[in-house]
PDB file of C-alpha atoms in Angstrom:
ATOM      1  CA  MET K  13      56.393  19.246  35.853  1.00 40.00           C
ATOM      2  CA  ALA K  14      55.117  17.888  32.503  1.00 41.00           C
ATOM      3  CA  ILE K  15      51.620  16.480  32.417  1.00 41.00           C
ATOM      4  CA  GLU K  16      51.221  13.307  30.393  1.00 41.00           C
ATOM      5  CA  THR K  17      48.389  13.398  27.898  1.00 40.00           C
ATOM      6  CA  ALA K  18      46.845  10.504  26.025  1.00 41.00           C
ATOM      7  CA  THR K  19      47.664  10.346  22.349  1.00 42.00           C
ATOM      8  CA  ALA K  20      46.210   8.444  19.445  1.00 45.00           C
ATOM      9  CA  GLN K  21      49.074   5.943  19.876  1.00 50.00           C
ATOM     10  CA  THR K  22      48.398   5.374  23.574  1.00 52.00           C
ATOM     11  CA  PRO K  23      46.379   2.201  24.015  1.00 52.00           C
ATOM     12  CA  PRO K  24      43.234   2.579  26.117  1.00 61.00           C
ATOM     13  CA  ARG K  25      43.566   1.552  29.722  1.00 66.00           C
ATOM     14  CA  PRO K  26      41.911  -1.762  30.558  1.00 74.00           C
ATOM     15  CA  MET K  27      38.544  -1.425  32.279  1.00 73.00           C
ATOM     16  CA  ARG K  28      38.146  -2.164  35.946  1.00 83.00           C
ATOM     17  CA  ALA K  29      36.046  -5.255  36.645  1.00 82.00           C
ATOM     18  CA  ASP K  30      32.979  -3.234  37.730  1.00 81.00           C
ATOM     19  CA  ALA K  31      33.235  -0.972  34.657  1.00 81.00           C
ATOM     20  CA  ARG K  32      33.521  -4.051  32.409  1.00 88.00           C
ATOM     21  CA  ARG K  33      30.389  -5.543  34.021  1.00 93.00           C
ATOM     22  CA  ASN K  34      28.490  -2.268  33.491  1.00 92.00           C
ATOM     23  CA  TYR K  35      29.657  -2.146  29.868  1.00 93.00           C
ATOM     24  CA  GLU K  36      28.519  -5.720  29.197  1.00 93.00           C
ATOM     25  CA  ARG K  37      25.136  -5.168  30.910  1.00 95.00           C
ATOM     26  CA  LEU K  38      24.580  -1.994  28.890  1.00 95.00           C
ATOM     27  CA  LEU K  39      25.348  -3.849  25.646  1.00 93.00           C
ATOM     28  CA  ALA K  40      23.007  -6.711  26.547  1.00 94.00           C
ATOM     29  CA  GLU K  41      20.156  -4.387  27.505  1.00 95.00           C
ATOM     30  CA  ALA K  42      20.700  -2.193  24.436  1.00 93.00           C
ATOM     31  CA  ARG K  43      20.601  -5.249  22.157  1.00 92.00           C
ATOM     32  CA  THR K  44      17.320  -6.329  23.752  1.00 93.00           C
ATOM     33  CA  ALA K  45      15.854  -2.819  23.557  1.00 94.00           C
ATOM     34  CA  PHE K  46      16.926  -2.312  19.925  1.00 90.00           C
ATOM     35  CA  THR K  47      15.440  -5.691  18.960  1.00 87.00           C
ATOM     36  CA  GLN K  48      12.139  -5.055  20.755  1.00 88.00           C
ATOM     37  CA  HIS K  49      11.675  -1.300  20.234  1.00 89.00           C
ATOM     38  CA  GLY K  50      14.032  -0.310  17.421  1.00 86.00           C
ATOM     39  CA  THR K  51      17.209   1.744  17.414  1.00 87.00           C
ATOM     40  CA  ASP K  52      15.395   4.793  18.780  1.00 90.00           C
ATOM     41  CA  ALA K  53      14.645   2.964  22.058  1.00 93.00           C
ATOM     42  CA  SER K  54      15.013   5.086  25.173  1.00 95.00           C
ATOM     43  CA  LEU K  55      18.620   5.180  26.367  1.00 95.00           C
ATOM     44  CA  GLU K  56      17.383   6.075  29.847  1.00 96.00           C
ATOM     45  CA  ASP K  57      15.439   2.788  29.876  1.00 96.00           C
ATOM     46  CA  VAL K  58      18.523   0.909  28.675  1.00 96.00           C
ATOM     47  CA  ALA K  59      20.585   2.385  31.523  1.00 96.00           C
ATOM     48  CA  ARG K  60      17.858   1.718  34.093  1.00 96.00           C
ATOM     49  CA  ARG K  61      17.463  -1.926  33.001  1.00 95.00           C
ATOM     50  CA  ALA K  62      21.240  -2.356  33.131  1.00 95.00           C
ATOM     51  CA  GLY K  63      21.167  -1.077  36.731  1.00 95.00           C
ATOM     52  CA  VAL K  64      23.261   2.031  36.060  1.00 95.00           C
ATOM     53  CA  GLY K  65      22.680   5.738  35.673  1.00 94.00           C
ATOM     54  CA  ILE K  66      22.471   7.488  32.308  1.00 95.00           C
ATOM     55  CA  GLY K  67      25.845   9.130  33.046  1.00 95.00           C
ATOM     56  CA  THR K  68      27.471   5.687  33.149  1.00 94.00           C
ATOM     57  CA  LEU K  69      25.924   4.845  29.780  1.00 95.00           C
ATOM     58  CA  TYR K  70      27.306   8.069  28.282  1.00 95.00           C
ATOM     59  CA  ARG K  71      30.754   7.474  29.802  1.00 94.00           C
ATOM     60  CA  HIS K  72      30.940   4.196  27.886  1.00 93.00           C
ATOM     61  CA  PHE K  73      29.020   5.342  24.790  1.00 93.00           C
ATOM     62  CA  PRO K  74      29.119   9.108  24.143  1.00 92.00           C
ATOM     63  CA  ASN K  75      26.108   8.973  21.817  1.00 90.00           C
ATOM     64  CA  ARG K  76      23.461   6.653  20.404  1.00 90.00           C
ATOM     65  CA  THR K  77      25.476   5.770  17.298  1.00 85.00           C
ATOM     66  CA  ALA K  78      28.448   4.704  19.442  1.00 87.00           C
ATOM     67  CA  LEU K  79      26.144   2.374  21.390  1.00 92.00           C
ATOM     68  CA  MET K  80      24.618   1.044  18.169  1.00 87.00           C
ATOM     69  CA  GLY K  81      28.067   0.379  16.723  1.00 84.00           C
ATOM     70  CA  ALA K  82      29.105  -1.566  19.821  1.00 88.00           C
ATOM     71  CA  VAL K  83      25.853  -3.566  19.899  1.00 88.00           C
ATOM     72  CA  PHE K  84      26.153  -4.563  16.255  1.00 84.00           C
ATOM     73  CA  GLN K  85      29.901  -5.315  16.307  1.00 85.00           C
ATOM     74  CA  GLY K  86      29.471  -9.092  16.622  1.00 80.00           C
ATOM     75  CA  GLU K  87      26.992  -9.235  13.770  1.00 85.00           C
ATOM     76  CA  ILE K  88      29.228  -7.028  11.616  1.00 86.00           C
ATOM     77  CA  CYS K  89      32.124  -9.410  12.227  1.00 89.00           C
ATOM     78  CA  ALA K  90      29.890 -12.314  11.142  1.00 89.00           C
ATOM     79  CA  LEU K  91      28.894 -10.438   7.965  1.00 90.00           C
ATOM     80  CA  LEU K  92      32.550  -9.709   7.211  1.00 92.00           C
ATOM     81  CA  GLU K  93      33.443 -13.362   7.721  1.00 94.00           C
ATOM     82  CA  ARG K  94      30.579 -14.334   5.410  1.00 95.00           C
ATOM     83  CA  SER K  95      31.932 -11.956   2.747  1.00 95.00           C
ATOM     84  CA  ARG K  96      35.348 -13.665   2.969  1.00 95.00           C
ATOM     85  CA  GLU K  97      33.704 -17.070   2.479  1.00 95.00           C
ATOM     86  CA  LEU K  98      31.656 -15.811  -0.469  1.00 96.00           C
ATOM     87  CA  ALA K  99      34.742 -14.272  -2.083  1.00 95.00           C
ATOM     88  CA  GLN K 100      35.732 -17.853  -2.962  1.00 94.00           C
ATOM     89  CA  ALA K 101      32.317 -18.863  -4.320  1.00 95.00           C
ATOM     90  CA  PRO K 102      32.267 -20.119  -7.932  1.00 95.00           C
ATOM     91  CA  ARG K 103      29.416 -17.778  -8.974  1.00 95.00           C
ATOM     92  CA  PRO K 104      30.470 -14.186  -8.098  1.00 95.00           C
ATOM     93  CA  CYS K 105      27.116 -12.566  -8.880  1.00 93.00           C
ATOM     94  CA  GLN K 106      25.208 -15.048  -6.716  1.00 94.00           C
ATOM     95  CA  ALA K 107      27.803 -14.543  -3.962  1.00 96.00           C
ATOM     96  CA  LEU K 108      27.163 -10.792  -4.034  1.00 95.00           C
ATOM     97  CA  ILE K 109      23.375 -11.317  -3.921  1.00 94.00           C
ATOM     98  CA  ASP K 110      23.704 -13.795  -1.032  1.00 95.00           C
ATOM     99  CA  TRP K 111      25.823 -11.351   0.941  1.00 94.00           C
ATOM    100  CA  LEU K 112      23.469  -8.433   0.342  1.00 94.00           C
ATOM    101  CA  ARG K 113      20.594 -10.673   1.456  1.00 94.00           C
ATOM    102  CA  ALA K 114      22.488 -11.329   4.701  1.00 93.00           C
ATOM    103  CA  ILE K 115      22.815  -7.559   5.219  1.00 91.00           C
ATOM    104  CA  VAL K 116      19.066  -7.112   4.659  1.00 92.00           C
ATOM    105  CA  ASP K 117      18.375  -9.833   7.236  1.00 89.00           C
ATOM    106  CA  HIS K 118      20.699  -8.176   9.753  1.00 86.00           C
ATOM    107  CA  ALA K 119      19.406  -4.633   9.227  1.00 83.00           C
ATOM    108  CA  SER K 120      15.746  -5.625   9.347  1.00 79.00           C
ATOM    109  CA  THR K 121      16.254  -7.356  12.717  1.00 79.00           C
ATOM    110  CA  TYR K 122      16.566  -3.942  14.372  1.00 80.00           C
ATOM    111  CA  ARG K 123      13.870  -1.435  13.462  1.00 82.00           C
ATOM    112  CA  GLY K 124      15.577   1.788  12.458  1.00 80.00           C
ATOM    113  CA  LEU K 125      19.030   0.343  11.736  1.00 80.00           C
ATOM    114  CA  SER K 126      18.733   0.543   7.950  1.00 80.00           C
ATOM    115  CA  GLN K 127      17.562   4.147   8.224  1.00 81.00           C
ATOM    116  CA  ALA K 128      20.462   4.983  10.558  1.00 79.00           C
ATOM    117  CA  LEU K 129      22.950   3.358   8.170  1.00 77.00           C
ATOM    118  CA  MET K 130      21.496   5.308   5.258  1.00 77.00           C
ATOM    119  CA  ALA K 131      21.721   8.543   7.234  1.00 76.00           C
ATOM    120  CA  CYS K 132      25.364   8.048   8.225  1.00 75.00           C
ATOM    121  CA  SER K 133      26.581   6.801   4.834  1.00 71.00           C
ATOM    122  CA  GLY K 134      27.948  10.215   3.866  1.00 72.00           C
ATOM    123  CA  ASP K 135      29.569  10.864   7.258  1.00 73.00           C
ATOM    124  CA  GLU K 136      32.720   8.787   7.578  1.00 74.00           C
ATOM    125  CA  THR K 137      33.416  10.313  11.010  1.00 75.00           C
ATOM    126  CA  SER K 138      30.254   8.793  12.491  1.00 74.00           C
ATOM    127  CA  GLU K 139      30.976   5.903  14.860  1.00 74.00           C
ATOM    128  CA  LEU K 140      28.200   3.877  13.241  1.00 74.00           C
ATOM    129  CA  SER K 141      29.723   4.525   9.833  1.00 74.00           C
ATOM    130  CA  ARG K 142      33.248   3.657  10.997  1.00 77.00           C
ATOM    131  CA  GLY K 143      32.157   0.546  12.897  1.00 74.00           C
ATOM    132  CA  CYS K 144      29.483  -0.774  10.542  1.00 79.00           C
ATOM    133  CA  GLY K 145      29.077   1.090   7.269  1.00 80.00           C
ATOM    134  CA  LEU K 146      32.698   1.390   6.134  1.00 85.00           C
ATOM    135  CA  PRO K 147      33.762  -2.214   6.897  1.00 88.00           C
ATOM    136  CA  LEU K 148      30.665  -3.510   5.111  1.00 89.00           C
ATOM    137  CA  ARG K 149      31.330  -1.208   2.173  1.00 90.00           C
ATOM    138  CA  GLU K 150      34.922  -2.482   1.880  1.00 92.00           C
ATOM    139  CA  ALA K 151      33.804  -6.112   1.995  1.00 93.00           C
ATOM    140  CA  GLY K 152      31.066  -5.413  -0.529  1.00 94.00           C
ATOM    141  CA  SER K 153      33.541  -3.686  -2.852  1.00 96.00           C
ATOM    142  CA  GLU K 154      35.491  -6.913  -3.222  1.00 96.00           C
ATOM    143  CA  LEU K 155      32.389  -8.973  -3.943  1.00 97.00           C
ATOM    144  CA  LEU K 156      31.110  -6.356  -6.387  1.00 97.00           C
ATOM    145  CA  ALA K 157      34.467  -6.224  -8.195  1.00 97.00           C
ATOM    146  CA  ARG K 158      34.418 -10.017  -8.635  1.00 96.00           C
ATOM    147  CA  ALA K 159      30.868  -9.895 -10.011  1.00 96.00           C
ATOM    148  CA  GLN K 160      31.878  -7.109 -12.399  1.00 96.00           C
ATOM    149  CA  GLN K 161      35.030  -8.929 -13.506  1.00 96.00           C
ATOM    150  CA  SER K 162      32.951 -12.018 -14.260  1.00 95.00           C
ATOM    151  CA  GLY K 163      30.836  -9.890 -16.604  1.00 94.00           C
ATOM    152  CA  ALA K 164      27.647 -10.418 -14.589  1.00 93.00           C
ATOM    153  CA  VAL K 165      27.267  -6.874 -13.207  1.00 94.00           C
ATOM    154  CA  ARG K 166      27.573  -3.544 -15.039  1.00 94.00           C
ATOM    155  CA  SER K 167      30.943  -1.838 -14.653  1.00 94.00           C
ATOM    156  CA  ASP K 168      29.388   1.516 -13.681  1.00 95.00           C
ATOM    157  CA  VAL K 169      27.792   0.164 -10.480  1.00 95.00           C
ATOM    158  CA  VAL K 170      29.500   1.540  -7.353  1.00 95.00           C
ATOM    159  CA  ILE K 171      29.374   0.035  -3.881  1.00 94.00           C
ATOM    160  CA  VAL K 172      28.064   3.196  -2.207  1.00 91.00           C
ATOM    161  CA  ASP K 173      24.924   3.109  -4.358  1.00 92.00           C
ATOM    162  CA  LEU K 174      24.548  -0.635  -3.901  1.00 94.00           C
ATOM    163  CA  MET K 175      24.756  -0.335  -0.107  1.00 90.00           C
ATOM    164  CA  GLN K 176      22.168   2.475  -0.107  1.00 90.00           C
ATOM    165  CA  LEU K 177      19.899   0.310  -2.266  1.00 92.00           C
ATOM    166  CA  THR K 178      20.398  -2.621   0.118  1.00 92.00           C
ATOM    167  CA  ASN K 179      19.543  -0.450   3.127  1.00 88.00           C
ATOM    168  CA  ALA K 180      16.444   0.821   1.298  1.00 91.00           C
ATOM    169  CA  ILE K 181      15.378  -2.786   0.707  1.00 93.00           C
ATOM    170  CA  ALA K 182      15.965  -3.549   4.403  1.00 91.00           C
ATOM    171  CA  LEU K 183      13.839  -0.530   5.317  1.00 89.00           C
ATOM    172  CA  ALA K 184      11.043  -1.756   3.023  1.00 92.00           C
ATOM    173  CA  VAL K 185      11.254  -5.224   4.612  1.00 91.00           C
ATOM    174  CA  GLU K 186      11.119  -3.681   8.084  1.00 87.00           C
ATOM    175  CA  GLN K 187       7.947  -1.810   7.110  1.00 88.00           C
ATOM    176  CA  SER K 188       6.305  -4.958   5.645  1.00 90.00           C
ATOM    177  CA  PRO K 189       6.729  -7.708   8.250  1.00 86.00           C
ATOM    178  CA  ASP K 190       3.822  -9.716   6.804  1.00 91.00           C
ATOM    179  CA  ASP K 191       5.577 -10.206   3.439  1.00 93.00           C
ATOM    180  CA  PRO K 192       8.466 -12.664   3.965  1.00 91.00           C
ATOM    181  CA  GLU K 193       9.243 -12.821   0.226  1.00 94.00           C
ATOM    182  CA  LEU K 194       9.663  -9.062  -0.188  1.00 94.00           C
ATOM    183  CA  ALA K 195      13.459  -8.963   0.283  1.00 93.00           C
ATOM    184  CA  ASP K 196      14.055 -11.629  -2.358  1.00 93.00           C
ATOM    185  CA  ARG K 197      11.703  -9.966  -4.836  1.00 95.00           C
ATOM    186  CA  LEU K 198      13.294  -6.549  -4.368  1.00 95.00           C
ATOM    187  CA  LEU K 199      16.839  -7.919  -4.597  1.00 93.00           C
ATOM    188  CA  ALA K 200      15.937  -9.801  -7.782  1.00 93.00           C
ATOM    189  CA  LEU K 201      14.407  -6.639  -9.226  1.00 93.00           C
ATOM    190  CA  ALA K 202      17.504  -4.624  -8.270  1.00 91.00           C
ATOM    191  CA  PHE K 203      19.832  -7.134  -9.889  1.00 89.00           C
ATOM    192  CA  THR K 204      17.834  -7.065 -13.090  1.00 90.00           C
ATOM    193  CA  GLY K 205      18.917  -3.430 -13.383  1.00 87.00           C
ATOM    194  CA  LEU K 206      22.514  -4.188 -12.371  1.00 85.00           C
ATOM    195  CA  LYS K 207      23.145  -6.925 -14.907  1.00 86.00           C
ATOM    196  CA  ALA K 208      25.702  -6.295 -17.588  1.00 78.00           C
ATOM    197  CA  ARG K 209      24.263  -6.286 -21.099  1.00 74.00           C
TER     198      ARG K 209
END
């Protein structure tokens, strides 16, 4: 008798109602924990506050980066939608700056997120990279290309470097919560170096 195995083409089975509730509670508690304590918050505490065991957390999210990717999915979708809106803006360079500023705001909301994104940028197999880093990089590539085509940004600037720079700015902002103008100053300084001559 042949045993059926799941393939990459086989859609995942829908979750049972209790599993769906556990999943949603874990996401809600993880979002709260990551906001309050950073992305290195205790996963055991997340599971406990969600009313499940750590094994249940790991059944849904095999590692911390998988949980982070799921928590940030809604915000990533909003950033991608914002990039589509800005792709129609009349000033391509300003559109790119505005979008990068939105990424800094998002990343600095969760202590440790910018560092995690920087760490996974070279690993395209990472769930955080696949769920967050790569989609943002693709969206940013389009905005960067428009800014370059307009003649506002140097042609040798690549999106990978620009995203690393943006994450570094977010990390600096995270470390300086008493300086609300820091992100704008650093982005302005960065774009001085990116301008086409």
